[in-house]
mmCIF file of C-alpha atoms in Angstrom:
data_model
loop_
_atom_site.group_PDB
_atom_site.id
_atom_site.type_symbol
_atom_site.label_atom_id
_atom_site.label_comp_id
_atom_site.label_asym_id
_atom_site.label_seq_id
_atom_site.Cartn_x
_atom_site.Cartn_y
_atom_site.Cartn_z
ATOM 1 C CA UNK E 20 -2.768 -0.784 -17.956
ATOM 2 C CA UNK E 21 -1.612 0.246 -14.812
ATOM 3 C CA UNK E 22 -0.175 3.498 -14.423
ATOM 4 C CA UNK E 23 3.389 3.196 -13.022
ATOM 5 C CA UNK E 24 5.917 5.826 -12.087
ATOM 6 C CA UNK E 25 8.846 6.470 -14.680
ATOM 7 C CA UNK E 26 10.984 5.511 -11.431
ATOM 8 C CA UNK E 27 10.089 3.335 -8.659
ATOM 9 C CA UNK E 28 11.876 3.977 -5.365
ATOM 10 C CA UNK E 29 15.808 4.489 -5.218
ATOM 11 C CA UNK E 30 17.562 1.236 -6.711
ATOM 12 C CA UNK E 31 20.344 1.773 -9.005
ATOM 13 C CA UNK E 32 18.218 -0.331 -11.487
ATOM 14 C CA UNK E 33 15.499 2.018 -11.464
ATOM 15 C CA UNK E 34 16.772 5.281 -12.849
ATOM 16 C CA UNK E 35 17.301 4.640 -16.618
ATOM 17 C CA UNK E 36 14.140 6.140 -17.627
ATOM 18 C CA UNK E 37 14.818 9.249 -15.873
ATOM 19 C CA UNK E 38 17.474 10.110 -18.295
ATOM 20 C CA UNK E 39 15.226 10.619 -20.974
ATOM 21 C CA UNK E 40 13.294 13.581 -18.926
ATOM 22 C CA UNK E 41 15.953 15.369 -16.993
ATOM 23 C CA UNK E 42 15.363 18.423 -19.040
ATOM 24 C CA UNK E 43 12.054 18.812 -17.391
ATOM 25 C CA UNK E 44 13.600 18.643 -14.121
ATOM 26 C CA UNK E 45 16.112 21.543 -15.126
ATOM 27 C CA UNK E 46 13.717 23.742 -17.276
ATOM 28 C CA UNK E 47 10.449 23.198 -15.714
ATOM 29 C CA UNK E 48 8.882 23.082 -12.166
ATOM 30 C CA UNK E 49 7.782 25.568 -9.818
ATOM 31 C CA UNK E 50 10.169 28.659 -9.480
ATOM 32 C CA UNK E 51 9.775 30.623 -6.348
ATOM 33 C CA UNK E 52 11.461 34.154 -6.435
ATOM 34 C CA UNK E 53 12.431 34.380 -2.956
ATOM 35 C CA UNK E 54 14.663 31.163 -3.650
ATOM 36 C CA UNK E 55 18.280 31.198 -5.135
ATOM 37 C CA UNK E 56 18.730 29.076 -8.235
ATOM 38 C CA UNK E 57 21.847 27.148 -8.817
ATOM 39 C CA UNK E 58 23.904 27.751 -11.760
ATOM 40 C CA UNK E 59 23.635 25.533 -14.461
ATOM 41 C CA UNK E 60 26.787 26.343 -16.121
ATOM 42 C CA UNK E 61 28.793 23.452 -17.365
ATOM 43 C CA UNK E 62 25.984 21.107 -16.569
ATOM 44 C CA UNK E 63 26.510 17.356 -17.610
ATOM 45 C CA UNK E 64 23.066 16.439 -18.862
ATOM 46 C CA UNK E 65 23.601 19.005 -21.719
ATOM 47 C CA UNK E 66 26.138 16.471 -23.052
ATOM 48 C CA UNK E 67 23.319 14.004 -24.283
ATOM 49 C CA UNK E 68 21.390 16.827 -25.466
ATOM 50 C CA UNK E 69 23.440 18.020 -28.421
ATOM 51 C CA UNK E 70 21.198 17.383 -31.247
ATOM 52 C CA UNK E 71 22.686 16.633 -34.643
ATOM 53 C CA UNK E 72 22.339 19.727 -36.627
ATOM 54 C CA UNK E 73 20.239 19.120 -40.019
ATOM 55 C CA UNK E 74 21.468 22.280 -41.512
ATOM 56 C CA UNK E 75 25.342 21.445 -41.945
ATOM 57 C CA UNK E 76 27.681 20.323 -44.692
ATOM 58 C CA UNK E 77 28.226 16.864 -42.801
ATOM 59 C CA UNK E 78 24.528 16.297 -42.753
ATOM 60 C CA UNK E 79 24.206 17.238 -46.583
ATOM 61 C CA UNK E 80 26.736 14.440 -47.468
ATOM 62 C CA UNK E 81 25.429 11.967 -45.294
ATOM 63 C CA UNK E 82 21.772 12.452 -46.659
ATOM 64 C CA UNK E 83 23.486 12.353 -50.027
ATOM 65 C CA UNK E 84 25.026 9.184 -49.385
ATOM 66 C CA UNK E 85 22.456 7.528 -47.646
ATOM 67 C CA UNK E 86 19.917 8.633 -50.661
ATOM 68 C CA UNK E 87 22.582 6.913 -53.121
ATOM 69 C CA UNK E 88 22.647 3.674 -50.718
ATOM 70 C CA UNK E 89 18.683 3.604 -50.273
ATOM 71 C CA UNK E 90 18.133 3.756 -54.135
ATOM 72 C CA UNK E 91 20.432 0.977 -54.816
ATOM 73 C CA UNK E 92 18.716 -1.163 -52.179
ATOM 74 C CA UNK E 93 15.066 -0.487 -53.557
ATOM 75 C CA UNK E 94 16.291 -0.678 -57.248
ATOM 76 C CA UNK E 95 16.484 2.188 -59.890
ATOM 77 C CA UNK E 96 12.779 2.230 -60.820
ATOM 78 C CA UNK E 97 11.426 1.765 -56.933
ATOM 79 C CA UNK E 98 12.676 4.877 -55.447
ATOM 80 C CA UNK E 99 9.250 5.406 -53.941
ATOM 81 C CA UNK E 100 9.667 2.199 -52.466
ATOM 82 C CA UNK E 101 7.075 2.638 -49.764
ATOM 83 C CA UNK E 102 6.024 -1.037 -49.574
ATOM 84 C CA UNK E 103 9.555 -2.126 -48.745
ATOM 85 C CA UNK E 104 9.880 0.967 -46.343
ATOM 86 C CA UNK E 105 7.162 -0.347 -44.182
ATOM 87 C CA UNK E 106 8.428 -3.808 -44.086
ATOM 88 C CA UNK E 107 12.108 -2.350 -43.202
ATOM 89 C CA UNK E 108 10.834 -0.140 -40.473
ATOM 90 C CA UNK E 109 8.541 -2.661 -38.724
ATOM 91 C CA UNK E 110 11.371 -5.099 -38.296
ATOM 92 C CA UNK E 111 13.782 -2.573 -37.127
ATOM 93 C CA UNK E 112 11.121 -0.811 -34.795
ATOM 94 C CA UNK E 113 10.395 -4.303 -33.119
ATOM 95 C CA UNK E 114 13.797 -4.405 -32.101
ATOM 96 C CA UNK E 115 13.592 -0.768 -30.673
ATOM 97 C CA UNK E 116 16.556 0.290 -32.990
ATOM 98 C CA UNK E 117 16.623 3.886 -33.496
ATOM 99 C CA UNK E 118 20.035 3.776 -35.283
ATOM 100 C CA UNK E 119 20.413 6.444 -37.781
ATOM 101 C CA UNK E 120 17.510 8.723 -36.074
ATOM 102 C CA UNK E 121 18.250 12.149 -36.576
ATOM 103 C CA UNK E 122 19.152 12.565 -32.885
ATOM 104 C CA UNK E 123 22.067 11.646 -30.751
ATOM 105 C CA UNK E 124 19.719 11.473 -27.887
ATOM 106 C CA UNK E 125 17.436 9.205 -29.378
ATOM 107 C CA UNK E 126 20.418 6.832 -29.419
ATOM 108 C CA UNK E 127 20.988 7.334 -25.838
ATOM 109 C CA UNK E 128 17.198 6.628 -25.022
ATOM 110 C CA UNK E 129 17.355 3.605 -27.041
ATOM 111 C CA UNK E 130 20.672 2.237 -25.303
ATOM 112 C CA UNK E 131 18.824 3.247 -21.861
ATOM 113 C CA UNK E 132 15.970 1.108 -22.743
ATOM 114 C CA UNK E 133 18.261 -1.874 -23.666
ATOM 115 C CA UNK E 134 19.934 -1.599 -20.413
ATOM 116 C CA UNK E 135 16.604 -1.540 -18.589
ATOM 117 C CA UNK E 136 15.474 -4.650 -20.661
ATOM 118 C CA UNK E 137 18.667 -6.252 -20.230
ATOM 119 C CA UNK E 138 18.164 -6.140 -16.213
ATOM 120 C CA UNK E 139 14.939 -8.473 -16.720
ATOM 121 C CA UNK E 140 11.366 -8.877 -17.470
ATOM 122 C CA UNK E 141 10.490 -8.007 -13.731
ATOM 123 C CA UNK E 142 11.877 -4.502 -13.754
ATOM 124 C CA UNK E 143 9.413 -2.129 -14.377
ATOM 125 C CA UNK E 144 9.853 1.001 -16.350
ATOM 126 C CA UNK E 145 7.423 3.391 -16.997
ATOM 127 C CA UNK E 146 9.150 4.537 -19.898
ATOM 128 C CA UNK E 147 7.789 2.957 -23.291
ATOM 129 C CA UNK E 148 8.948 3.140 -26.556
ATOM 130 C CA UNK E 149 5.703 2.689 -28.461
ATOM 131 C CA UNK E 150 7.295 0.463 -30.927
ATOM 132 C CA UNK E 151 7.896 -2.246 -28.304
ATOM 133 C CA UNK E 152 4.642 -1.716 -27.069
ATOM 134 C CA UNK E 153 2.945 -2.681 -30.402
ATOM 135 C CA UNK E 154 5.326 -5.837 -30.375
ATOM 136 C CA UNK E 155 3.931 -6.449 -27.158
ATOM 137 C CA UNK E 156 0.421 -6.058 -28.263
ATOM 138 C CA UNK E 157 0.917 -8.119 -31.446
ATOM 139 C CA UNK E 158 1.966 -11.143 -29.383
ATOM 140 C CA UNK Q 30 23.004 25.874 6.589
ATOM 141 C CA UNK Q 31 20.685 26.317 3.407
ATOM 142 C CA UNK Q 32 17.549 24.535 2.953
ATOM 143 C CA UNK Q 33 17.187 22.869 -0.599
ATOM 144 C CA UNK Q 34 13.476 22.386 -1.567
ATOM 145 C CA UNK Q 35 12.278 19.332 -3.810
ATOM 146 C CA UNK Q 36 8.413 20.019 -3.915
ATOM 147 C CA UNK Q 37 5.086 21.304 -2.456
ATOM 148 C CA UNK Q 38 2.556 19.179 -0.898
ATOM 149 C CA UNK Q 39 -0.266 19.255 1.504
ATOM 150 C CA UNK Q 40 0.564 19.095 5.199
ATOM 151 C CA UNK Q 41 0.231 15.591 6.855
ATOM 152 C CA UNK Q 42 -0.428 13.872 3.321
ATOM 153 C CA UNK Q 43 3.122 12.904 2.255
ATOM 154 C CA UNK Q 44 3.747 10.326 4.628
ATOM 155 C CA UNK Q 45 7.425 9.523 3.419
ATOM 156 C CA UNK Q 46 9.649 6.888 3.910
ATOM 157 C CA UNK Q 47 11.815 7.825 6.921
ATOM 158 C CA UNK Q 48 15.023 6.914 5.334
ATOM 159 C CA UNK Q 49 14.310 8.761 2.152
ATOM 160 C CA UNK Q 50 17.048 10.595 0.748
ATOM 161 C CA UNK Q 51 17.974 13.315 -1.826
ATOM 162 C CA UNK Q 52 20.960 15.180 -3.010
ATOM 163 C CA UNK Q 53 24.553 15.497 -1.967
ATOM 164 C CA UNK Q 54 27.240 13.021 -1.693
ATOM 165 C CA UNK Q 55 26.619 11.135 0.524
ATOM 166 C CA UNK Q 56 22.656 11.557 0.056
ATOM 167 C CA UNK Q 57 21.168 13.914 2.444
ATOM 168 C CA UNK Q 58 18.156 12.909 4.521
ATOM 169 C CA UNK Q 59 14.835 14.567 3.157
ATOM 170 C CA UNK Q 60 12.346 15.992 5.925
ATOM 171 C CA UNK Q 61 9.574 18.306 5.672
ATOM 172 C CA UNK Q 62 8.885 22.035 6.622
ATOM 173 C CA UNK Q 63 5.122 22.547 7.317
ATOM 174 C CA UNK Q 64 3.372 25.722 7.359
ATOM 175 C CA UNK Q 65 -0.241 27.017 6.382
ATOM 176 C CA UNK Q 66 -1.859 23.853 5.812
ATOM 177 C CA UNK Q 67 1.248 22.903 3.295
ATOM 178 C CA UNK Q 68 4.458 20.871 3.432
ATOM 179 C CA UNK Q 69 7.538 21.697 1.556
ATOM 180 C CA UNK Q 70 9.909 18.596 1.147
ATOM 181 C CA UNK Q 71 13.352 19.538 1.856
ATOM 182 C CA UNK Q 72 16.824 18.546 2.733
ATOM 183 C CA UNK Q 73 19.813 20.571 4.028
ATOM 184 C CA UNK Q 74 21.851 21.727 0.889
ATOM 185 C CA UNK Q 75 25.237 20.757 0.206
ATOM 186 C CA UNK Q 76 27.633 23.486 0.412
ATOM 187 C CA UNK Q 77 28.367 23.406 -3.142
ATOM 188 C CA UNK Q 78 25.655 22.349 -5.333
ATOM 189 C CA UNK Q 79 25.937 21.730 -8.991
ATOM 190 C CA UNK Q 80 23.922 20.088 -11.279
ATOM 191 C CA UNK Q 81 25.555 16.850 -11.438
ATOM 192 C CA UNK Q 82 23.560 14.028 -13.170
ATOM 193 C CA UNK Q 83 23.114 11.980 -9.863
ATOM 194 C CA UNK Q 84 21.506 15.222 -8.044
ATOM 195 C CA UNK Q 85 19.218 15.848 -10.828
ATOM 196 C CA UNK Q 86 18.040 12.155 -10.640
ATOM 197 C CA UNK Q 87 17.997 12.336 -6.806
ATOM 198 C CA UNK Q 88 15.941 15.533 -7.064
ATOM 199 C CA UNK Q 89 13.455 13.653 -9.437
ATOM 200 C CA UNK Q 90 13.410 10.357 -7.160
ATOM 201 C CA UNK Q 91 12.334 12.677 -4.075
ATOM 202 C CA UNK Q 92 9.704 14.487 -6.095
ATOM 203 C CA UNK Q 93 8.368 10.971 -7.587
ATOM 204 C CA UNK Q 94 8.051 9.726 -3.996
ATOM 205 C CA UNK Q 95 5.918 12.520 -2.946
ATOM 206 C CA UNK Q 96 3.640 12.195 -5.903
ATOM 207 C CA UNK Q 97 3.017 8.847 -5.414
ATOM 208 C CA UNK Q 98 1.491 9.812 -2.165
ATOM 209 C CA UNK Q 99 -0.547 13.058 -2.603
ATOM 210 C CA UNK Q 100 -0.592 15.676 -5.399
ATOM 211 C CA UNK Q 101 2.854 17.617 -5.495
ATOM 212 C CA UNK Q 102 4.131 20.835 -6.946
ATOM 213 C CA UNK Q 103 7.515 19.822 -8.144
ATOM 214 C CA UNK Q 104 10.250 22.430 -7.915
ATOM 215 C CA UNK Q 105 12.625 23.054 -10.737
ATOM 216 C CA UNK Q 106 15.843 21.720 -9.933
ATOM 217 C CA UNK Q 107 18.278 23.896 -7.792
ATOM 218 C CA UNK Q 108 16.011 25.718 -5.577
ATOM 219 C CA UNK Q 109 17.470 26.682 -2.667
ATOM 220 C CA UNK Q 110 16.150 28.851 0.459
ATOM 221 C CA UNK Q 111 18.231 30.568 3.037
ATOM 222 C CA UNK Q 112 16.547 28.481 6.106
ATOM 223 C CA UNK Q 113 13.721 26.571 6.863
ATOM 224 C CA UNK Q 114 12.109 29.699 8.222
ATOM 225 C CA UNK Q 115 12.226 31.291 4.680
ATOM 226 C CA UNK Q 116 10.382 28.363 3.447
ATOM 227 C CA UNK Q 117 7.652 28.576 5.744
ATOM 228 C CA UNK Q 118 7.348 32.587 4.762
ATOM 229 C CA UNK Q 119 7.217 31.154 1.223
ATOM 230 C CA UNK Q 120 4.312 28.707 2.046
ATOM 231 C CA UNK Q 121 2.323 31.350 4.126
ATOM 232 C CA UNK Q 122 2.918 34.051 1.344
ATOM 233 C CA UNK Q 123 1.559 31.848 -1.557
ATOM 234 C CA UNK Q 124 -0.614 29.320 0.297
ATOM 235 C CA UNK Q 125 -3.727 30.085 -1.949
ATOM 236 C CA UNK Q 126 -2.034 29.484 -5.056
ATOM 237 C CA UNK Q 127 -0.455 26.512 -4.062
ATOM 238 C CA UNK Q 128 -3.588 25.138 -2.616
ATOM 239 C CA UNK Q 129 -5.650 25.866 -5.797
ATOM 240 C CA UNK Q 130 -2.844 24.183 -8.045
ATOM 241 C CA UNK Q 131 -2.675 21.028 -5.940
ATOM 242 C CA UNK Q 132 -6.350 20.821 -6.364
ATOM 243 C CA UNK Q 133 -6.238 21.276 -9.969
ATOM 244 C CA UNK Q 134 -3.474 18.746 -10.426
ATOM 245 C CA UNK Q 135 -5.276 15.960 -8.026
ATOM 246 C CA UNK Q 136 -5.210 12.754 -10.086
ATOM 247 C CA UNK Q 137 -3.309 14.269 -13.140
ATOM 248 C CA UNK Q 138 0.086 13.423 -13.885
ATOM 249 C CA UNK Q 139 2.150 14.193 -17.029
ATOM 250 C CA UNK Q 140 3.364 12.411 -19.911
ATOM 251 C CA UNK Q 141 6.158 13.655 -22.163
ATOM 252 C CA UNK Q 142 6.529 12.403 -25.699
ATOM 253 C CA UNK Q 143 9.513 12.744 -27.693
ATOM 254 C CA UNK Q 144 9.464 12.578 -31.623
ATOM 255 C CA UNK Q 145 12.553 11.842 -33.987
ATOM 256 C CA UNK Q 146 12.602 10.711 -37.646
ATOM 257 C CA UNK Q 147 13.996 7.178 -38.315
ATOM 258 C CA UNK Q 148 16.709 8.395 -40.777
ATOM 259 C CA UNK Q 149 16.665 5.885 -43.602
ATOM 260 C CA UNK Q 150 12.979 5.643 -43.542
ATOM 261 C CA UNK Q 151 12.410 9.659 -43.564
ATOM 262 C CA UNK Q 152 14.966 9.828 -46.529
ATOM 263 C CA UNK Q 153 12.786 7.037 -48.319
ATOM 264 C CA UNK Q 154 9.699 8.977 -47.775
ATOM 265 C CA UNK Q 155 11.027 12.506 -48.999
ATOM 266 C CA UNK Q 156 12.407 10.689 -52.257
ATOM 267 C CA UNK Q 157 9.211 9.262 -52.594
ATOM 268 C CA UNK Q 158 7.229 12.433 -52.454
ATOM 269 C CA UNK Q 159 9.572 14.450 -54.883
ATOM 270 C CA UNK Q 160 10.015 13.116 -58.346
ATOM 271 C CA UNK Q 161 12.797 15.988 -59.028
ATOM 272 C CA UNK Q 162 14.765 14.759 -55.928
ATOM 273 C CA UNK Q 163 14.573 11.316 -57.315
ATOM 274 C CA UNK Q 164 15.746 12.371 -60.663
ATOM 275 C CA UNK Q 165 18.621 14.053 -59.116
ATOM 276 C CA UNK Q 166 19.559 10.993 -56.905
ATOM 277 C CA UNK Q 167 19.530 9.060 -60.260
ATOM 278 C CA UNK Q 168 21.731 11.383 -62.105
ATOM 279 C CA UNK Q 169 24.127 11.468 -59.121
ATOM 280 C CA UNK Q 170 24.282 7.900 -58.776
ATOM 281 C CA UNK Q 171 24.717 7.255 -62.566
ATOM 282 C CA UNK Q 172 28.029 9.423 -62.195
ATOM 283 C CA UNK Q 173 29.080 7.280 -59.313
ATOM 284 C CA UNK Q 174 27.804 9.371 -56.826
ATOM 285 C CA UNK Q 175 28.177 12.663 -58.362
ATOM 286 C CA UNK Q 176 30.959 15.492 -57.688
ATOM 287 C CA UNK Q 177 31.324 16.912 -54.061
ATOM 288 C CA UNK Q 178 29.184 19.805 -55.404
ATOM 289 C CA UNK Q 179 26.622 17.834 -56.634
ATOM 290 C CA UNK Q 180 26.479 15.896 -53.499
ATOM 291 C CA UNK Q 181 26.251 18.850 -51.372
ATOM 292 C CA UNK Q 182 23.700 20.397 -53.240
ATOM 293 C CA UNK Q 183 21.637 17.293 -53.494
ATOM 294 C CA UNK Q 184 21.893 16.627 -49.861
ATOM 295 C CA UNK Q 185 21.082 20.372 -48.877
ATOM 296 C CA UNK Q 186 17.791 19.567 -51.091
ATOM 297 C CA UNK Q 187 16.940 16.720 -49.057
ATOM 298 C CA UNK Q 188 17.760 18.279 -45.749
ATOM 299 C CA UNK Q 189 15.083 20.955 -46.536
ATOM 300 C CA UNK Q 190 12.578 18.385 -47.272
ATOM 301 C CA UNK Q 191 13.226 16.576 -44.281
ATOM 302 C CA UNK Q 192 12.838 19.711 -42.470
ATOM 303 C CA UNK Q 193 9.378 20.102 -44.261
ATOM 304 C CA UNK Q 194 8.396 16.665 -43.010
ATOM 305 C CA UNK Q 195 9.365 17.483 -39.182
ATOM 306 C CA UNK Q 196 7.127 20.622 -39.414
ATOM 307 C CA UNK Q 197 4.361 18.448 -40.926
ATOM 308 C CA UNK Q 198 4.694 15.465 -38.418
ATOM 309 C CA UNK Q 199 5.107 17.908 -35.633
ATOM 310 C CA UNK Q 200 1.725 19.267 -36.307
ATOM 311 C CA UNK Q 201 0.320 15.785 -36.795
ATOM 312 C CA UNK Q 202 1.562 14.592 -33.555
ATOM 313 C CA UNK Q 203 0.206 17.349 -31.765
ATOM 314 C CA UNK Q 204 -3.244 17.398 -33.242
ATOM 315 C CA UNK Q 205 -3.633 13.726 -32.468
ATOM 316 C CA UNK Q 206 -2.740 13.702 -28.953
ATOM 317 C CA UNK Q 207 -3.439 17.229 -27.591
ATOM 318 C CA UNK Q 208 -7.271 16.392 -27.489
ATOM 319 C CA UNK Q 209 -6.659 13.531 -25.335
ATOM 320 C CA UNK Q 210 -4.951 15.831 -22.766
ATOM 321 C CA UNK Q 211 -6.197 18.509 -20.242
ATOM 322 C CA UNK Q 212 -3.224 20.564 -21.175
ATOM 323 C CA UNK Q 213 -0.434 20.364 -23.531
ATOM 324 C CA UNK Q 214 2.937 22.092 -23.360
ATOM 325 C CA UNK Q 215 5.975 22.284 -25.494
ATOM 326 C CA UNK Q 216 8.897 20.793 -24.077
ATOM 327 C CA UNK Q 217 12.514 22.618 -23.565
ATOM 328 C CA UNK Q 218 14.254 22.662 -27.180
ATOM 329 C CA UNK Q 219 17.678 21.052 -25.909
ATOM 330 C CA UNK Q 220 15.691 17.388 -25.765
ATOM 331 C CA UNK Q 221 17.368 15.934 -28.958
ATOM 332 C CA UNK Q 222 14.292 15.669 -30.873
ATOM 333 C CA UNK Q 223 12.389 17.551 -33.566
ATOM 334 C CA UNK Q 224 9.123 17.689 -31.007
ATOM 335 C CA UNK Q 225 8.745 17.303 -27.245
ATOM 336 C CA UNK Q 226 5.397 17.815 -25.687
ATOM 337 C CA UNK Q 227 4.057 17.473 -22.365
ATOM 338 C CA UNK Q 228 0.713 16.225 -21.720
ATOM 339 C CA UNK Q 229 -1.490 16.804 -18.570
ATOM 340 C CA UNK Q 230 -3.906 13.971 -18.317
ATOM 341 C CA UNK Q 231 -6.071 12.231 -15.918
ATOM 342 C CA UNK Q 232 -4.461 9.170 -14.707
ATOM 343 C CA UNK Q 233 -7.399 7.274 -16.223
ATOM 344 C CA UNK Q 234 -6.670 8.742 -19.621
ATOM 345 C CA UNK Q 235 -3.171 7.692 -19.783
ATOM 346 C CA UNK Q 236 -3.700 4.349 -21.572
ATOM 347 C CA UNK Q 237 -5.352 6.089 -24.617
ATOM 348 C CA UNK Q 238 -2.546 8.435 -25.045
ATOM 349 C CA UNK Q 239 -0.221 5.302 -25.051
ATOM 350 C CA UNK Q 240 -2.641 3.544 -27.538
ATOM 351 C CA UNK Q 241 -2.676 6.593 -29.939
ATOM 352 C CA UNK Q 242 1.088 7.095 -29.980
ATOM 353 C CA UNK Q 243 1.250 3.531 -30.892
ATOM 354 C CA UNK Q 244 -1.027 4.147 -33.549
ATOM 355 C CA UNK Q 245 0.645 7.008 -34.996
ATOM 356 C CA UNK Q 246 3.980 5.233 -35.031
ATOM 357 C CA UNK Q 247 2.465 2.329 -37.031
ATOM 358 C CA UNK Q 248 0.704 4.709 -39.417
ATOM 359 C CA UNK Q 249 3.762 6.699 -39.805
ATOM 360 C CA UNK Q 250 6.907 4.520 -39.966
ATOM 361 C CA UNK Q 251 9.177 7.224 -40.624
ATOM 362 C CA UNK Q 252 8.338 8.690 -37.293
ATOM 363 C CA UNK Q 253 9.666 7.262 -34.134
ATOM 364 C CA UNK Q 254 7.790 8.445 -30.977
ATOM 365 C CA UNK Q 255 9.216 7.871 -26.995
ATOM 366 C CA UNK Q 256 6.944 8.351 -24.058
ATOM 367 C CA UNK Q 257 7.681 9.053 -20.768
ATOM 368 C CA UNK Q 258 5.416 8.850 -17.763
ATOM 369 C CA UNK Q 259 3.623 9.137 -15.383
ATOM 370 C CA UNK Q 260 5.742 11.932 -14.217
ATOM 371 C CA UNK Q 261 4.982 14.795 -11.452
ATOM 372 C CA UNK Q 262 3.780 17.513 -13.708
ATOM 373 C CA UNK Q 263 6.759 19.489 -13.897
ATOM 374 C CA UNK Q 264 5.579 21.447 -17.066
ATOM 375 C CA UNK Q 265 2.211 22.159 -15.616
ATOM 376 C CA UNK Q 266 3.068 24.235 -12.218
ATOM 377 C CA UNK Q 267 3.394 28.242 -12.016
#
């Protein structure tokens, strides 16, 4: 494949992939002692980076609820249901769906990618979900 | 007027578009400050610089523009110098170190891989692996979902298993992908995923990284990986 930048030029349509790596722009990169660094207090980007905390009562209850539902779908003696699992995930993966992933940010990433795709096939974005990549390769 | 610095490259090699703009509202014109064989790509700094998302993206766009033309040392967002002269002083003081890094990074790019679990799939997985959990789940369902306390206790056990899976899957991804890269660095923690890894790879090796990422996801359907790149080597400059 050709190596394409995450972001090509300054068009408004080319920035979606950048949202996924802004933490690198903030926390990585060259730091020079002689230069002043801007205060990061109140930074907007952190709003999309709030990770769902796994260790919380809400999560426990949600997991319990989800497991209950999963078992009902798979049948009482098929809790292990991995064959169905593979089918389910392949299907949802092909749609680029990450709903229910343990991360709000993942949903944001997915939404951003949908926006990119919605702008038409000609728009190159260097950000690839490997799920969609698999789909491309299988076609 | 202070000077905002985007990145450092070699003098005479950047050939940036004349109308390139950076941070600020309206966006400020980008120029170069040269000295000691190096060029700092800069703009004036707005009076009140705050880390707005639009400015973060502008910073990234300028660094990417440089990186498309020549090796670049990307600055962390928000690096402000008192004056162009001070920038020149810094270039002179650290010229050897910057030259060395530019040499090492030539032809290399960064890829960032973020890993999350697909919730339903990972719950399936942990139940499949733990007969005790399945028994509890059956018991809870038989009693209409169980009491609040029962659900809480069960959910906590499931969450513990999910965390263990995070550790195991993080190790799997790292062990699979790190050998493909020249360098690997763990990403910032606030990235909304249980694992963020940045890889420094030769441009020609990028395809293999993408292929292996796809294979990992295919073989581990409860794991979702997103690959971002090629990027300027933010995680591999110092």
